[in-house]
XYZ file of C-alpha atoms in Angstrom:
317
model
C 21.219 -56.631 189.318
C 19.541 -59.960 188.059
C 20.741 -61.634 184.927
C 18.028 -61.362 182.109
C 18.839 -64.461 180.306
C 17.751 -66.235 183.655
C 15.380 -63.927 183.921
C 13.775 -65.046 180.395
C 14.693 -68.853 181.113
C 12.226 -67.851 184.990
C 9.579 -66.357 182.187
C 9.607 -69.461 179.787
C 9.618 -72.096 182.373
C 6.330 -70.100 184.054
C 4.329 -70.078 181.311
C 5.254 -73.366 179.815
C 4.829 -75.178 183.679
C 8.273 -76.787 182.890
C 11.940 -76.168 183.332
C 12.811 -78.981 180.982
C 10.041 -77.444 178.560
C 12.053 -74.153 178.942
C 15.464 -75.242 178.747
C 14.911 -76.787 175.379
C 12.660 -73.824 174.167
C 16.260 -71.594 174.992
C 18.796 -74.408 173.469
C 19.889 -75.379 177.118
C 20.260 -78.604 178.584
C 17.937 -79.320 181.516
C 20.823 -79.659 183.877
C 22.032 -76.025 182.658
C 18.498 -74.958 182.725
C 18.486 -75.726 186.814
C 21.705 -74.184 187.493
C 20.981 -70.923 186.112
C 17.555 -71.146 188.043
C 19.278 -71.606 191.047
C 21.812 -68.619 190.812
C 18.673 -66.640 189.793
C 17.173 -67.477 193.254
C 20.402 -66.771 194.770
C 20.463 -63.791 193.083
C 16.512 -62.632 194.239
C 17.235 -64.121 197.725
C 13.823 -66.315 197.786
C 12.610 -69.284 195.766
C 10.931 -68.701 192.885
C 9.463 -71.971 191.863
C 8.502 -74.829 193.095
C 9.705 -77.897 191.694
C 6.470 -80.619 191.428
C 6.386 -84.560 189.730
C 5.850 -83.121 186.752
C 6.760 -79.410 186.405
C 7.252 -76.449 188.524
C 5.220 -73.718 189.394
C 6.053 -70.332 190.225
C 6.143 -68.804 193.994
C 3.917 -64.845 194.233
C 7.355 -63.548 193.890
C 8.112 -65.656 190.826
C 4.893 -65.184 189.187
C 6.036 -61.076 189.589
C 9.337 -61.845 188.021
C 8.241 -63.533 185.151
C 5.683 -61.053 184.215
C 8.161 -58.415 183.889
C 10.172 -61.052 182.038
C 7.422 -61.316 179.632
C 7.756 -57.530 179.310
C 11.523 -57.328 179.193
C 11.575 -59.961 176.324
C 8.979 -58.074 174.157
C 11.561 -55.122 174.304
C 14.230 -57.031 173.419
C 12.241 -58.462 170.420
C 11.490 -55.283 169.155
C 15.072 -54.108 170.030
C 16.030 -56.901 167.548
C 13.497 -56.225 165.149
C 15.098 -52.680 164.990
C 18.441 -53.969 164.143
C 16.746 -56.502 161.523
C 15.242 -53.315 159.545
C 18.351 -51.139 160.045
C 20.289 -54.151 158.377
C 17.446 -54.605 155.462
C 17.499 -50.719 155.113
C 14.342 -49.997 155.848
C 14.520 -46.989 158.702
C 17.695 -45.179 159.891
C 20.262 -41.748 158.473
C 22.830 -42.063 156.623
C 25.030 -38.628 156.686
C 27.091 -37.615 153.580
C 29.821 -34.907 152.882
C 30.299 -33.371 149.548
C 32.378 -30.940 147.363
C 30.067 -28.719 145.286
C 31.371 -30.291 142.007
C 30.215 -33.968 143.305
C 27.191 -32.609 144.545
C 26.478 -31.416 140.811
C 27.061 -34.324 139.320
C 27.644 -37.804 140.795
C 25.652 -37.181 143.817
C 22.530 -36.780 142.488
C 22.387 -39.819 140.405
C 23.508 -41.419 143.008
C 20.819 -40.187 145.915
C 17.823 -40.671 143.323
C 19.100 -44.388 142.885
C 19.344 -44.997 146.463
C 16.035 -43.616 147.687
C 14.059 -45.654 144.861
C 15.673 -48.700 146.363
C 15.755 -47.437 150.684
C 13.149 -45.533 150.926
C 13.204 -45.525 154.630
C 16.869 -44.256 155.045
C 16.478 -40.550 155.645
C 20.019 -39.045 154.087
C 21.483 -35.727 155.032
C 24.036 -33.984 153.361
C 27.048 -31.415 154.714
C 28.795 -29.550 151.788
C 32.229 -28.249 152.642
C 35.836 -27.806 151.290
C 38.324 -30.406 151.489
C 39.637 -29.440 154.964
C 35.916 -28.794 156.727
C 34.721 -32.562 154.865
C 37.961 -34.162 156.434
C 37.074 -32.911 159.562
C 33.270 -33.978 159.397
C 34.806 -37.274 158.705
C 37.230 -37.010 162.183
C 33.987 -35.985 164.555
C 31.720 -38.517 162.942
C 29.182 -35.616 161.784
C 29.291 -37.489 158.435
C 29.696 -41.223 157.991
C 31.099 -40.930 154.309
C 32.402 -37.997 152.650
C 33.135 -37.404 148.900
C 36.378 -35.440 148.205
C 39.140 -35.193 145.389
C 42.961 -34.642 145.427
C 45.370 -34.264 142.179
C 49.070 -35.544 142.208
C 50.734 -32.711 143.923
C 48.138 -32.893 146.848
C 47.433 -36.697 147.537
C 45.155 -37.531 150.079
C 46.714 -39.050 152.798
C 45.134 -39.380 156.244
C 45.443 -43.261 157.731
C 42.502 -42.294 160.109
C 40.095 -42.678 156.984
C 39.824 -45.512 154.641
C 39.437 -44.057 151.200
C 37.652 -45.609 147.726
C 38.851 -44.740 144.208
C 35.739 -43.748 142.366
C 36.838 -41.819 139.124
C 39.653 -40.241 137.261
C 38.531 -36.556 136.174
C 40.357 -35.227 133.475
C 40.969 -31.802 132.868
C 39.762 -30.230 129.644
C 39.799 -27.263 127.967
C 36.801 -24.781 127.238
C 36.590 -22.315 124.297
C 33.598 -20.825 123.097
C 31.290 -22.659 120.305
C 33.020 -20.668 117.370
C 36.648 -20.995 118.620
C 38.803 -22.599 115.805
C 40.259 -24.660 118.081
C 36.908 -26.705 118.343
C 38.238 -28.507 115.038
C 41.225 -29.814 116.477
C 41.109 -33.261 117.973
C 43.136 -32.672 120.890
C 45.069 -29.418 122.265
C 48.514 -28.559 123.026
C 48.923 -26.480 126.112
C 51.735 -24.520 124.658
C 50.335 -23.644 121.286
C 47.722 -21.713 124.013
C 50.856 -19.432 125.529
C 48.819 -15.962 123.532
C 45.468 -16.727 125.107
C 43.456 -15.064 127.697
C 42.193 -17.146 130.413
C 39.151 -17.351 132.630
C 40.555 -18.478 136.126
C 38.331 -19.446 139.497
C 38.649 -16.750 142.117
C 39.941 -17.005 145.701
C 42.530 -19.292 145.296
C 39.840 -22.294 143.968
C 41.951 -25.651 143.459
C 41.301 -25.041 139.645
C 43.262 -21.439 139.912
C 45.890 -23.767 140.881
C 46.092 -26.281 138.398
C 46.099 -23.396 135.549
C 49.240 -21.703 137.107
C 50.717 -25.206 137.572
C 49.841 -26.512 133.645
C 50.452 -23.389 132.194
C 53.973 -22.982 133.951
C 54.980 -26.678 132.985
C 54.464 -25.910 129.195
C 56.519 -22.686 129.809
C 54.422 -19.644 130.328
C 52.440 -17.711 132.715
C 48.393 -17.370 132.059
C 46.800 -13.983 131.319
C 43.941 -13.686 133.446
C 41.195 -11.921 131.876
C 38.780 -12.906 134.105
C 37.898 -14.573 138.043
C 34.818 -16.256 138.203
C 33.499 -17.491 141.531
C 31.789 -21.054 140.158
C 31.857 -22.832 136.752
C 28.509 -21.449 134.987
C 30.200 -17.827 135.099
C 33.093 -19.179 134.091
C 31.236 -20.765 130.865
C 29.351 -17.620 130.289
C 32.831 -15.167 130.278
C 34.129 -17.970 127.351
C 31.004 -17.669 125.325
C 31.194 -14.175 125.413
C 34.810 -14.574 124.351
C 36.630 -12.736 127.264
C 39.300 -15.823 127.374
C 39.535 -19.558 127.564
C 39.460 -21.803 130.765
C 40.331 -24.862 132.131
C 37.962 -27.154 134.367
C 37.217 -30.579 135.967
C 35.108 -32.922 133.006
C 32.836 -33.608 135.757
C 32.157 -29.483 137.021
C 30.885 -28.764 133.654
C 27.905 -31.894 133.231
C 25.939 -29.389 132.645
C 27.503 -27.520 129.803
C 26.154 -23.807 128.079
C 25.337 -24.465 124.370
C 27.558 -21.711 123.466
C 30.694 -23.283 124.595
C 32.676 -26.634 123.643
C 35.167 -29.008 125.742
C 37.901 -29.948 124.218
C 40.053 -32.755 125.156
C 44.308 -32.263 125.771
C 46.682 -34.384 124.122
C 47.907 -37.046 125.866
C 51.625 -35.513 126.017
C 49.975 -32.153 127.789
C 50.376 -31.676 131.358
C 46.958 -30.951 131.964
C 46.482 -33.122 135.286
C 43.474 -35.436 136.344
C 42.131 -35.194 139.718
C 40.849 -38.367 141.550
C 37.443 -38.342 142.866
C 37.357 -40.534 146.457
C 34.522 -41.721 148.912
C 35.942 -41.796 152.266
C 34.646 -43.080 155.942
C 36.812 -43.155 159.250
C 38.699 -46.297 159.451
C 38.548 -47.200 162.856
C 34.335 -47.066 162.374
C 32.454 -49.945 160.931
C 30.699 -48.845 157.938
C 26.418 -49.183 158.624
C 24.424 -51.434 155.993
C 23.125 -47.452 154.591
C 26.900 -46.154 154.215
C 27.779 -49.620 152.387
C 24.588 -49.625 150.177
C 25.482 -46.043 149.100
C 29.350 -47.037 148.415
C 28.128 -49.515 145.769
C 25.377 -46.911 144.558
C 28.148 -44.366 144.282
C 30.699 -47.108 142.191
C 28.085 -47.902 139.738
C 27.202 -44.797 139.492
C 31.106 -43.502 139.215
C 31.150 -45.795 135.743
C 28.470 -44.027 133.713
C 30.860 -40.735 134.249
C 33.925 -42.331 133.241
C 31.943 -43.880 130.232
C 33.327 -43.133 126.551
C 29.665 -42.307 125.063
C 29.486 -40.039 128.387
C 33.165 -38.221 127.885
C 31.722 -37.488 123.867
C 28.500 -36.351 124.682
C 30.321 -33.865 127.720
C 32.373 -32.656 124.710
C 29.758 -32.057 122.417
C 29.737 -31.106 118.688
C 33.383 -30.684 118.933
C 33.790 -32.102 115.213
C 30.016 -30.625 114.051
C 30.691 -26.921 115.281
């Protein structure tokens, strides 16, 4: 196999009639320049120049070497130019996971800001559940992956390298004429008589009403499973029960309903939000341009104006 790099040095020196012209167009000494020239020849097993008083010029089977020099270096110009526009983001895929309450919320924000600035980065996006994201993440058939975890479930997996994006808090939806829409914050105990609108088949959510509820001493009446947060809103407009959700599930909120914040002294928990990538993978320019999209983006939903407006009219009613 010949070397290329005295392969390109055999295609500069032919078309510039000089090694010394050569070895200074490819920051090498003259002396190097010759060296490698001769191991090339070594290499081919037959000269391929001829050294004159001033110059050299190539032999028939030089002259055939350097031209497919001349092609071999225009691929690996264009094989550089290829990494250049990966690195400026201007062609390549960039492969996200997401949970359905991300892809609700902080995800779209997030894509819209991204393509106005990368345009060329084509971005697909796998929605799972915690377990089937973590394992996109393992098999690399997604570079980054949005998940969550609350207290009693902590994320912990030292094949992925995770980023904090956002606290979610936990709040507390009642329809739009509930009297408890005038009280500034609630007490998860004074709720012990209430009915309760709980997500179905064993949803993370179901989970953290049986654990709240328990901690402030009594077990939730379910009046109702819903299988995603809109029916949820709609059973507490139409006053079958109360429910508990993520701030960031219910961005887009029914008018008919209100969110009301818990005291700070209620055991209502907050979930993290987290991007994560696999550790022992270097993350591409795309995957790192969307990790600072998605933390700027993270900031307008952990905003004050933002966690008012999500409450909406709590005071007005």
């Amino acid at each position: 196999m010949l070397n290329v790099r005295r392969l390109l040095l055999l295609t500069e020196a032919t078309e510039r009639g000089s090694l010394t012209a050569a070895a200074e167009a490819l920051g090498m000494t003259t002396s190097a320049a010759s060296q490698q020239m001769s191991l090339l020849e070594q290499e081919a097993g037959q000269p391929l120049i001829e050294r004159l008083p001033r110059g050299i010029r190539p032999t028939p089977a030089g002259a055939a070497l350097a031209e497919r020099g001349q092609a071999i270096r225009r691929e690996l110009r264009a094989a550089q130019a290829d990494l250049d526009s990966f690195t400026a983001l201007d062609q390549g895929t960039l492969r996200l996971g997401s949970f359905p309450t991300a892809s609700a919320s902080l995800l779209p924000l997030a894509l819209t800001r991204f393509r106005r600035r990368h345009a060329g980065i084509r971005i697909e996006v796998r929605a799972g559940v915690l377990a089937e994201l973590r394992e996109m993440l393992h098999t690399g058939e997604v570079e980054q992956g949005l998940l969550w975890d609350y207290e009693w479930n902590r994320f912990d997996d030292p094949a992925l390298a995770l980023t904090h994006l956002l606290d979610d808090p936990t709040v507390l939806v009642v329809p739009a004429d509930s009297p408890l829409r005038t009280h500034p914050s609630v007490r998860l105990g004074d709720l012990a008589d209430q009915e309760w609108i709980i997500r179905a088949d064993n949803h993370p959510v179901a989970d953290v009403l049986r654990r709240s509820c328990r901690q402030a001493g009594f077990e939730p009446r379910i009046a109702y499973s819903s299988h995603d947060y809109q029916e949820a809103q709609a059973m507490v407009a139409a006053g079958l029960g109360i429910a508990l959700a993520p701030r960031l599930a219910l961005t887009s909120r029914r008018s008919d309903v209100r969110l009301l914040p818990f005291a700070s002294d209620v055991p209502a928990p907050t979930r993290r939000i987290l991007l994560a990538r696999a550790a022992a993978r270097p993350a591409t320019p795309p995957a790192q341009a969307m990790a600072r999209v998605l933390r700027t983006v993270a900031q307008r939903f952990t905003a004050p104006g933002l966690h008012r407006a999500q409450l909406g009219a709590v005071r007005r009613g």
